[in-house]
mmCIF file of C-alpha atoms in Angstrom:
data_model
loop_
_atom_site.group_PDB
_atom_site.id
_atom_site.type_symbol
_atom_site.label_atom_id
_atom_site.label_comp_id
_atom_site.label_asym_id
_atom_site.label_seq_id
_atom_site.Cartn_x
_atom_site.Cartn_y
_atom_site.Cartn_z
ATOM 1 C CA MET A 26 149.767 151.357 111.183
ATOM 2 C CA GLU A 27 147.249 152.841 113.611
ATOM 3 C CA LYS A 28 146.217 155.391 110.981
ATOM 4 C CA MET A 29 145.718 152.687 108.346
ATOM 5 C CA GLU A 30 143.658 150.613 110.768
ATOM 6 C CA ARG A 31 141.462 153.640 111.462
ATOM 7 C CA TRP A 32 141.077 154.413 107.754
ATOM 8 C CA ILE A 33 140.083 150.823 106.928
ATOM 9 C CA LYS A 34 137.471 150.829 109.693
ATOM 10 C CA GLU A 35 136.069 154.090 108.341
ATOM 11 C CA HIS A 36 136.079 152.702 104.777
ATOM 12 C CA SER A 37 134.323 149.458 105.770
ATOM 13 C CA GLU A 38 131.541 151.514 107.371
ATOM 14 C CA ASP A 39 131.167 154.145 104.622
ATOM 15 C CA PRO A 40 133.149 153.256 101.455
ATOM 16 C CA MET A 41 131.721 156.102 99.376
ATOM 17 C CA ARG A 42 132.911 158.940 101.648
ATOM 18 C CA SER A 43 135.941 157.458 103.356
ATOM 19 C CA THR A 44 139.442 158.908 103.500
ATOM 20 C CA LEU A 45 140.759 155.869 101.639
ATOM 21 C CA SER A 46 138.328 156.361 98.772
ATOM 22 C CA ARG A 47 139.502 159.967 98.410
ATOM 23 C CA LEU A 48 143.189 159.040 98.536
ATOM 24 C CA ILE A 49 142.847 155.897 96.407
ATOM 25 C CA PRO A 50 139.711 156.135 94.226
ATOM 26 C CA SER A 51 140.212 152.575 92.940
ATOM 27 C CA VAL A 52 140.345 151.010 96.423
ATOM 28 C CA GLY A 53 138.080 147.999 96.838
ATOM 29 C CA ARG A 54 135.804 146.920 99.672
ATOM 30 C CA PHE A 55 136.815 145.939 103.191
ATOM 31 C CA TYR A 56 134.139 143.698 104.649
ATOM 32 C CA THR A 57 135.498 143.853 108.186
ATOM 33 C CA PRO A 58 137.732 146.214 110.149
ATOM 34 C CA LEU A 59 141.332 144.935 110.359
ATOM 35 C CA PRO A 60 143.236 144.943 113.688
ATOM 36 C CA LEU A 61 146.525 145.705 111.977
ATOM 37 C CA VAL A 62 148.334 146.964 115.071
ATOM 38 C CA ARG A 63 147.657 143.731 116.947
ATOM 39 C CA ALA A 64 148.635 141.651 113.902
ATOM 40 C CA PHE A 65 151.827 143.643 113.417
ATOM 41 C CA HIS A 66 152.921 143.121 117.026
ATOM 42 C CA GLU A 67 152.246 139.376 116.778
ATOM 43 C CA TYR A 68 154.225 139.006 113.563
ATOM 44 C CA ASP A 69 156.933 141.332 114.849
ATOM 45 C CA GLU A 70 157.709 138.889 117.666
ATOM 46 C CA PHE A 71 158.653 136.324 115.036
ATOM 47 C CA ALA A 72 160.135 138.452 112.225
ATOM 48 C CA SER A 73 161.667 141.366 114.187
ATOM 49 C CA LEU A 74 160.273 143.881 111.718
ATOM 50 C CA SER A 75 160.532 146.846 114.085
ATOM 51 C CA ARG A 76 164.092 145.960 115.134
ATOM 52 C CA ARG A 77 165.603 145.734 111.669
ATOM 53 C CA ARG A 78 167.901 148.484 110.491
ATOM 54 C CA TYR A 79 168.698 147.614 106.895
ATOM 55 C CA VAL A 80 166.074 145.165 105.623
ATOM 56 C CA PRO A 81 162.555 146.535 105.063
ATOM 57 C CA PRO A 82 159.446 144.301 105.193
ATOM 58 C CA ASN A 83 158.936 142.423 101.941
ATOM 59 C CA PHE A 84 155.624 141.779 100.190
ATOM 60 C CA ALA A 85 155.171 138.340 101.750
ATOM 61 C CA GLU A 86 155.585 139.781 105.247
ATOM 62 C CA ILE A 87 153.016 142.505 104.587
ATOM 63 C CA ARG A 88 150.698 139.805 103.272
ATOM 64 C CA HIS A 89 151.197 137.782 106.468
ATOM 65 C CA VAL A 90 150.358 140.751 108.708
ATOM 66 C CA ILE A 91 147.175 141.488 106.769
ATOM 67 C CA ASN A 92 146.190 137.802 106.803
ATOM 68 C CA ILE A 93 146.652 137.609 110.584
ATOM 69 C CA ALA A 94 144.546 140.740 111.022
ATOM 70 C CA GLN A 95 141.824 139.313 108.761
ATOM 71 C CA VAL A 96 141.670 136.052 110.713
ATOM 72 C CA HIS A 97 141.307 137.943 114.004
ATOM 73 C CA ALA A 98 138.622 140.189 112.502
ATOM 74 C CA ILE A 99 136.356 137.522 111.046
ATOM 75 C CA ALA A 100 136.719 134.542 113.411
ATOM 76 C CA GLU A 101 133.862 135.423 115.761
ATOM 77 C CA LYS A 102 131.245 135.813 113.004
ATOM 78 C CA LEU A 103 132.605 133.297 110.488
ATOM 79 C CA ALA A 104 129.881 131.218 108.820
ATOM 80 C CA LEU A 105 131.383 130.192 105.455
ATOM 81 C CA VAL A 106 134.970 129.426 104.422
ATOM 82 C CA THR A 107 135.859 128.708 100.811
ATOM 83 C CA PHE A 108 139.196 127.334 99.704
ATOM 84 C CA ASP A 109 140.902 127.300 96.355
ATOM 85 C CA ALA A 110 142.215 123.794 95.601
ATOM 86 C CA ASP A 111 145.584 123.574 93.807
ATOM 87 C CA GLY A 112 148.311 125.448 95.642
ATOM 88 C CA THR A 113 146.045 126.219 98.588
ATOM 89 C CA ILE A 114 144.965 122.966 100.239
ATOM 90 C CA TYR A 115 147.263 120.684 98.244
ATOM 91 C CA SER A 116 150.248 121.131 95.937
ATOM 92 C CA ASP A 117 149.706 121.990 92.281
ATOM 93 C CA GLY A 118 148.860 118.946 90.221
ATOM 94 C CA HIS A 119 148.038 116.789 93.243
ATOM 95 C CA HIS A 120 144.814 115.709 94.980
ATOM 96 C CA ILE A 121 143.655 115.545 98.593
ATOM 97 C CA GLU A 122 145.196 112.346 99.911
ATOM 98 C CA ARG A 123 144.199 110.781 103.225
ATOM 99 C CA ASP A 124 147.284 112.183 104.985
ATOM 100 C CA ASN A 125 146.554 115.794 104.000
ATOM 101 C CA LYS A 126 146.715 117.926 107.147
ATOM 102 C CA MET A 127 143.921 120.204 105.929
ATOM 103 C CA ILE A 128 141.395 117.388 106.321
ATOM 104 C CA ALA A 129 141.304 117.765 110.107
ATOM 105 C CA HIS A 130 140.928 121.541 109.834
ATOM 106 C CA ILE A 131 138.051 121.250 107.354
ATOM 107 C CA ILE A 132 136.188 118.692 109.451
ATOM 108 C CA LYS A 133 136.647 120.747 112.624
ATOM 109 C CA LEU A 134 135.147 123.785 110.878
ATOM 110 C CA MET A 135 132.168 121.718 109.757
ATOM 111 C CA GLN A 136 131.686 120.328 113.256
ATOM 112 C CA ARG A 137 131.595 123.904 114.535
ATOM 113 C CA GLY A 138 128.667 124.572 112.181
ATOM 114 C CA ILE A 139 130.717 126.550 109.657
ATOM 115 C CA HIS A 140 130.108 125.880 105.983
ATOM 116 C CA VAL A 141 133.170 124.839 103.973
ATOM 117 C CA ALA A 142 133.394 124.821 100.191
ATOM 118 C CA ILE A 143 136.222 124.108 97.791
ATOM 119 C CA LEU A 144 136.176 126.439 94.782
ATOM 120 C CA THR A 145 138.141 124.946 91.926
ATOM 121 C CA ALA A 146 138.607 125.672 88.247
ATOM 122 C CA ALA A 147 138.337 121.933 87.542
ATOM 123 C CA GLY A 148 135.044 121.126 85.873
ATOM 124 C CA TYR A 149 133.555 117.755 84.972
ATOM 125 C CA PRO A 150 129.965 118.172 83.783
ATOM 126 C CA GLY A 151 127.757 115.205 84.594
ATOM 127 C CA ASP A 152 130.549 113.196 86.231
ATOM 128 C CA PRO A 153 130.820 113.612 90.024
ATOM 129 C CA THR A 154 133.296 110.705 90.235
ATOM 130 C CA LYS A 155 136.047 112.873 88.728
ATOM 131 C CA PHE A 156 135.477 115.446 91.450
ATOM 132 C CA GLU A 157 135.580 112.593 93.979
ATOM 133 C CA ASP A 158 138.976 111.520 92.657
ATOM 134 C CA ARG A 159 140.380 114.989 93.419
ATOM 135 C CA PHE A 160 139.023 114.995 96.975
ATOM 136 C CA SER A 161 139.101 111.272 97.728
ATOM 137 C CA GLY A 162 141.120 111.619 100.939
ATOM 138 C CA LEU A 163 138.616 114.057 102.408
ATOM 139 C CA LEU A 164 135.590 111.962 101.453
ATOM 140 C CA SER A 165 137.288 108.842 102.864
ATOM 141 C CA ALA A 166 137.817 110.683 106.141
ATOM 142 C CA PHE A 167 134.120 111.608 106.252
ATOM 143 C CA GLU A 168 133.236 107.930 105.841
ATOM 144 C CA GLU A 169 135.845 106.578 108.268
ATOM 145 C CA LEU A 170 134.669 108.997 110.957
ATOM 146 C CA GLU A 171 131.031 108.191 110.118
ATOM 147 C CA LEU A 172 130.175 111.862 110.078
ATOM 148 C CA ALA A 173 126.460 112.443 110.407
ATOM 149 C CA SER A 174 124.538 114.221 107.670
ATOM 150 C CA ARG A 175 124.087 117.152 110.056
ATOM 151 C CA VAL A 176 127.874 117.638 109.660
ATOM 152 C CA THR A 177 128.446 116.674 106.008
ATOM 153 C CA ARG A 178 125.718 119.073 104.905
ATOM 154 C CA TYR A 179 128.211 121.835 105.672
ATOM 155 C CA PHE A 180 130.493 120.749 102.798
ATOM 156 C CA HIS A 181 130.238 121.694 99.111
ATOM 157 C CA VAL A 182 132.417 121.747 96.006
ATOM 158 C CA MET A 183 132.089 124.488 93.403
ATOM 159 C CA GLY A 184 133.604 123.344 90.101
ATOM 160 C CA GLY A 185 134.454 125.165 86.886
ATOM 161 C CA GLU A 186 134.790 128.448 88.847
ATOM 162 C CA CYS A 187 130.997 128.795 89.104
ATOM 163 C CA ASN A 188 129.409 126.203 86.826
ATOM 164 C CA TYR A 189 128.873 123.116 88.991
ATOM 165 C CA LEU A 190 127.879 122.778 92.655
ATOM 166 C CA LEU A 191 128.166 119.453 94.452
ATOM 167 C CA ARG A 192 127.184 118.227 97.925
ATOM 168 C CA VAL A 193 127.788 115.062 99.967
ATOM 169 C CA ASN A 194 125.058 112.419 100.031
ATOM 170 C CA ASN A 195 124.359 109.841 102.751
ATOM 171 C CA LYS A 196 126.830 107.403 101.145
ATOM 172 C CA TYR A 197 129.674 109.940 101.394
ATOM 173 C CA ARG A 198 129.642 110.430 97.647
ATOM 174 C CA LEU A 199 129.415 113.702 95.772
ATOM 175 C CA GLU A 200 126.273 114.581 93.849
ATOM 176 C CA PHE A 201 125.326 117.617 91.794
ATOM 177 C CA VAL A 202 122.977 120.200 93.264
ATOM 178 C CA PRO A 203 120.287 120.964 90.637
ATOM 179 C CA ASP A 204 121.107 124.223 88.831
ATOM 180 C CA ASP A 205 117.738 125.829 89.554
ATOM 181 C CA MET A 206 118.357 125.468 93.291
ATOM 182 C CA TRP A 207 121.478 127.657 93.405
ATOM 183 C CA LYS A 208 122.273 129.432 90.141
ATOM 184 C CA SER A 209 121.269 133.055 89.712
ATOM 185 C CA LYS A 210 118.795 134.162 87.051
ATOM 186 C CA ASP A 211 121.642 135.603 84.970
ATOM 187 C CA MET A 212 123.615 132.345 85.108
ATOM 188 C CA LEU A 213 120.600 130.308 84.025
ATOM 189 C CA GLU A 214 120.179 132.615 81.034
ATOM 190 C CA TRP A 215 123.661 131.957 79.601
ATOM 191 C CA SER A 216 122.953 130.442 76.200
ATOM 192 C CA GLU A 217 124.895 127.553 74.703
ATOM 193 C CA GLU A 218 125.404 129.673 71.595
ATOM 194 C CA GLY A 219 126.923 132.474 73.666
ATOM 195 C CA ILE A 220 129.141 130.030 75.559
ATOM 196 C CA GLU A 221 130.440 128.480 72.320
ATOM 197 C CA GLU A 222 131.137 131.925 70.902
ATOM 198 C CA LEU A 223 133.124 132.917 73.997
ATOM 199 C CA LEU A 224 135.150 129.695 73.995
ATOM 200 C CA ASP A 225 135.855 129.970 70.256
ATOM 201 C CA GLU A 226 137.140 133.516 70.755
ATOM 202 C CA ALA A 227 139.260 132.394 73.697
ATOM 203 C CA GLN A 228 140.706 129.462 71.767
ATOM 204 C CA GLY A 229 141.600 131.727 68.871
ATOM 205 C CA ALA A 230 143.389 134.118 71.232
ATOM 206 C CA LEU A 231 145.293 131.235 72.830
ATOM 207 C CA GLN A 232 146.320 129.926 69.407
ATOM 208 C CA SER A 233 147.548 133.350 68.338
ATOM 209 C CA ALA A 234 149.455 133.910 71.578
ATOM 210 C CA SER A 235 151.127 130.496 71.555
ATOM 211 C CA ALA A 236 152.241 131.021 67.950
ATOM 212 C CA ARG A 237 153.615 134.484 68.739
ATOM 213 C CA LEU A 238 155.493 133.139 71.742
ATOM 214 C CA ASN A 239 156.747 130.099 69.801
ATOM 215 C CA LEU A 240 155.280 127.747 72.407
ATOM 216 C CA PRO A 241 153.875 124.391 71.241
ATOM 217 C CA VAL A 242 150.758 123.581 73.244
ATOM 218 C CA HIS A 243 148.088 120.938 73.654
ATOM 219 C CA PHE A 244 144.525 122.297 73.587
ATOM 220 C CA VAL A 245 141.855 121.121 76.025
ATOM 221 C CA ARG A 246 138.229 121.961 75.232
ATOM 222 C CA LYS A 247 135.392 121.371 77.691
ATOM 223 C CA PRO A 248 131.714 122.441 77.676
ATOM 224 C CA ARG A 249 132.481 125.480 79.872
ATOM 225 C CA ALA A 250 136.240 125.954 79.462
ATOM 226 C CA VAL A 251 139.156 125.921 77.028
ATOM 227 C CA GLY A 252 142.833 125.858 77.851
ATOM 228 C CA VAL A 253 146.349 125.037 76.770
ATOM 229 C CA ILE A 254 149.027 122.825 78.313
ATOM 230 C CA PRO A 255 152.584 123.459 77.067
ATOM 231 C CA LYS A 256 154.241 120.529 75.308
ATOM 232 C CA VAL A 257 157.688 121.748 76.348
ATOM 233 C CA SER A 258 159.099 123.409 79.435
ATOM 234 C CA THR A 259 158.433 127.121 79.691
ATOM 235 C CA ILE A 260 158.558 129.895 82.266
ATOM 236 C CA TYR A 261 155.865 131.585 84.340
ATOM 237 C CA GLU A 262 156.135 134.844 82.410
ATOM 238 C CA VAL A 263 155.261 133.177 79.102
ATOM 239 C CA LEU A 264 152.082 131.715 80.608
ATOM 240 C CA GLU A 265 151.349 135.114 82.137
ATOM 241 C CA GLU A 266 151.625 136.730 78.707
ATOM 242 C CA MET A 267 149.153 134.214 77.284
ATOM 243 C CA ALA A 268 146.617 134.762 80.066
ATOM 244 C CA LEU A 269 146.785 138.543 79.765
ATOM 245 C CA THR A 270 146.540 138.320 75.974
ATOM 246 C CA VAL A 271 143.235 136.454 76.307
ATOM 247 C CA GLN A 272 141.957 138.913 78.926
ATOM 248 C CA VAL A 273 142.588 141.829 76.564
ATOM 249 C CA HIS A 274 141.107 139.979 73.583
ATOM 250 C CA LEU A 275 137.883 139.149 75.447
ATOM 251 C CA VAL A 276 137.442 142.515 77.161
ATOM 252 C CA GLU A 277 134.169 143.154 75.298
ATOM 253 C CA SER A 278 132.749 139.666 75.851
ATOM 254 C CA LYS A 279 129.014 139.545 76.547
ATOM 255 C CA LEU A 280 129.506 136.715 79.032
ATOM 256 C CA PRO A 281 131.684 136.857 82.148
ATOM 257 C CA PHE A 282 134.867 134.811 81.973
ATOM 258 C CA CYS A 283 138.084 134.024 83.800
ATOM 259 C CA ALA A 284 141.366 133.776 81.858
ATOM 260 C CA PHE A 285 144.079 132.723 84.255
ATOM 261 C CA ASN A 286 147.620 131.468 84.551
ATOM 262 C CA GLY A 287 147.474 128.188 86.452
ATOM 263 C CA GLY A 288 151.238 127.961 86.886
ATOM 264 C CA SER A 289 151.638 125.061 84.450
ATOM 265 C CA ASP A 290 148.798 125.856 82.033
ATOM 266 C CA VAL A 291 146.480 128.638 80.916
ATOM 267 C CA PHE A 292 142.706 128.217 80.992
ATOM 268 C CA VAL A 293 139.645 130.271 80.177
ATOM 269 C CA ASP A 294 136.442 129.451 82.028
ATOM 270 C CA VAL A 295 132.920 130.700 81.504
ATOM 271 C CA GLY A 296 132.146 132.778 84.601
ATOM 272 C CA ASN A 297 134.479 133.356 87.539
ATOM 273 C CA LYS A 298 134.801 132.856 91.298
ATOM 274 C CA SER A 299 133.013 136.095 92.090
ATOM 275 C CA ILE A 300 129.911 134.747 90.392
ATOM 276 C CA GLY A 301 130.351 131.334 92.005
ATOM 277 C CA LEU A 302 130.849 132.812 95.463
ATOM 278 C CA GLY A 303 127.869 135.116 95.063
ATOM 279 C CA ALA A 304 125.612 132.231 94.074
ATOM 280 C CA LEU A 305 126.916 130.016 96.886
ATOM 281 C CA MET A 306 126.513 132.745 99.509
ATOM 282 C CA LYS A 307 122.939 133.357 98.408
ATOM 283 C CA TYR A 308 122.187 129.609 98.356
ATOM 284 C CA LEU A 309 123.520 129.224 101.919
ATOM 285 C CA GLY A 310 122.162 132.559 103.141
ATOM 286 C CA LYS A 311 125.561 134.020 104.127
ATOM 287 C CA LYS A 312 126.737 137.643 104.170
ATOM 288 C CA PRO A 313 130.090 139.086 103.006
ATOM 289 C CA TYR A 314 131.221 139.994 106.539
ATOM 290 C CA GLU A 315 130.842 136.359 107.658
ATOM 291 C CA THR A 316 132.467 134.770 104.590
ATOM 292 C CA LEU A 317 136.176 134.140 103.972
ATOM 293 C CA HIS A 318 137.893 132.941 100.796
ATOM 294 C CA VAL A 319 141.395 131.464 100.955
ATOM 295 C CA GLY A 320 143.456 131.232 97.787
ATOM 296 C CA ASP A 321 146.934 131.509 96.291
ATOM 297 C CA ARG A 322 146.294 133.398 93.039
ATOM 298 C CA PHE A 323 145.261 137.009 93.597
ATOM 299 C CA THR A 324 147.427 138.553 90.881
ATOM 300 C CA VAL A 325 145.944 140.148 87.771
ATOM 301 C CA SER A 326 146.110 136.769 86.011
ATOM 302 C CA GLY A 327 144.963 134.701 88.994
ATOM 303 C CA ASN A 328 141.532 133.129 89.290
ATOM 304 C CA ASP A 329 141.145 134.023 92.992
ATOM 305 C CA SER A 330 141.206 137.774 92.341
ATOM 306 C CA ALA A 331 137.503 137.911 91.499
ATOM 307 C CA ALA A 332 136.629 136.651 94.986
ATOM 308 C CA ARG A 333 137.701 139.986 96.463
ATOM 309 C CA SER A 334 134.500 141.565 95.172
ATOM 310 C CA ARG A 335 132.395 139.237 97.341
ATOM 311 C CA CYS A 336 134.020 138.724 100.735
ATOM 312 C CA ALA A 337 137.125 138.919 102.896
ATOM 313 C CA VAL A 338 140.141 136.959 101.637
ATOM 314 C CA LEU A 339 143.380 135.377 102.776
ATOM 315 C CA TRP A 340 146.238 135.342 100.263
ATOM 316 C CA VAL A 341 148.443 132.305 100.870
ATOM 317 C CA ALA A 342 151.457 131.007 98.969
ATOM 318 C CA ASN A 343 151.185 127.271 99.649
ATOM 319 C CA PRO A 344 149.275 124.621 101.640
ATOM 320 C CA GLU A 345 151.624 125.047 104.602
ATOM 321 C CA GLU A 346 150.564 128.681 104.968
ATOM 322 C CA THR A 347 146.926 127.639 104.654
ATOM 323 C CA GLY A 348 147.442 125.210 107.521
ATOM 324 C CA PHE A 349 149.042 127.915 109.683
ATOM 325 C CA PHE A 350 146.134 130.315 109.202
ATOM 326 C CA ALA A 351 143.625 127.490 109.709
ATOM 327 C CA ARG A 352 145.188 126.798 113.122
ATOM 328 C CA LEU A 353 145.090 130.497 113.969
ATOM 329 C CA LEU A 354 141.460 130.649 112.875
ATOM 330 C CA HIS A 355 140.467 127.682 115.040
ATOM 331 C CA ASN A 356 142.199 129.229 118.034
ATOM 332 C CA ASP A 357 140.395 132.538 117.533
ATOM 333 C CA ILE A 358 137.037 130.791 117.144
ATOM 334 C CA ARG A 359 137.667 128.817 120.322
ATOM 335 C CA LEU A 360 138.570 131.967 122.247
ATOM 336 C CA ALA A 361 135.507 133.787 120.898
ATOM 337 C CA GLN A 362 133.211 130.940 121.948
ATOM 338 C CA LEU A 363 134.890 130.740 125.341
ATOM 339 C CA THR A 364 134.352 134.459 125.883
ATOM 340 C CA LEU A 365 130.678 134.117 124.997
ATOM 341 C CA TYR A 366 130.384 131.163 127.392
ATOM 342 C CA ILE A 367 131.979 133.124 130.247
ATOM 343 C CA GLU A 368 129.743 136.120 129.607
#
């Protein structure tokens, strides 16, 4: 563990010539060092990893240790936190209701001067009210607490992976941020013809895959996305096969895309969360080492995977885990600020 911690620190400082890059040429970026030894000891107190004789650590436990280390590493410099929506801050297929425990965590981050954004695949061009329906409990809390604009300005919603950015106005409603204020030059140059071509190709691949897998589906077509919802019960692996089929089919696409397994559907969006995060970070003036993305889908068919190319991440399995790490994050931020105050 000590060796891995040392290697990660070396890699974060010089990724081109690090030991990790020589041992694992495909290794990605680490935007912060990771105090893995400290995290291991903390988790060990709960899970007795070092005292087991017959049961090795499983993947979830390794994920927890790395998440704890990442929280400790980034808390002091944190300036932007982005959250996936479904499966991360609320259960799949639900919305943020007023009793959602993440509301208090989000508001506390904003009150500390930390930007918070929700990055969701859901996209509703020209209709902010549909985004408001998904986050109604959070917006109601803003209004009930009469949060000042100096606080609400720290909240944004990124919809359609990277296609729509919304902010809170002085009536606690969501409104679109004009595209030319935040989109990159490349994003603004995506043509409608190119978008239609990509979505047509994606729809054809979804049709072919659903026929091959003998799965009746309902198609959903939007200006920047196309997807399928099964008409009958199916299993995760079938949806996984469909998502990967589209990824392979579109590998030579001229436009960036995200084909992902949503757990109960499969969708293809124009762009991805890497592009959305990059544009948001530039718009807010934030760096990778002070940005954290929290999500539940970092597998090859998950739409959070792309975020790894932009900033540090936490991989959670459900909203309860998100709440745990949010509490840990707040505690670390408080301790960091207390230390600065004492000094």
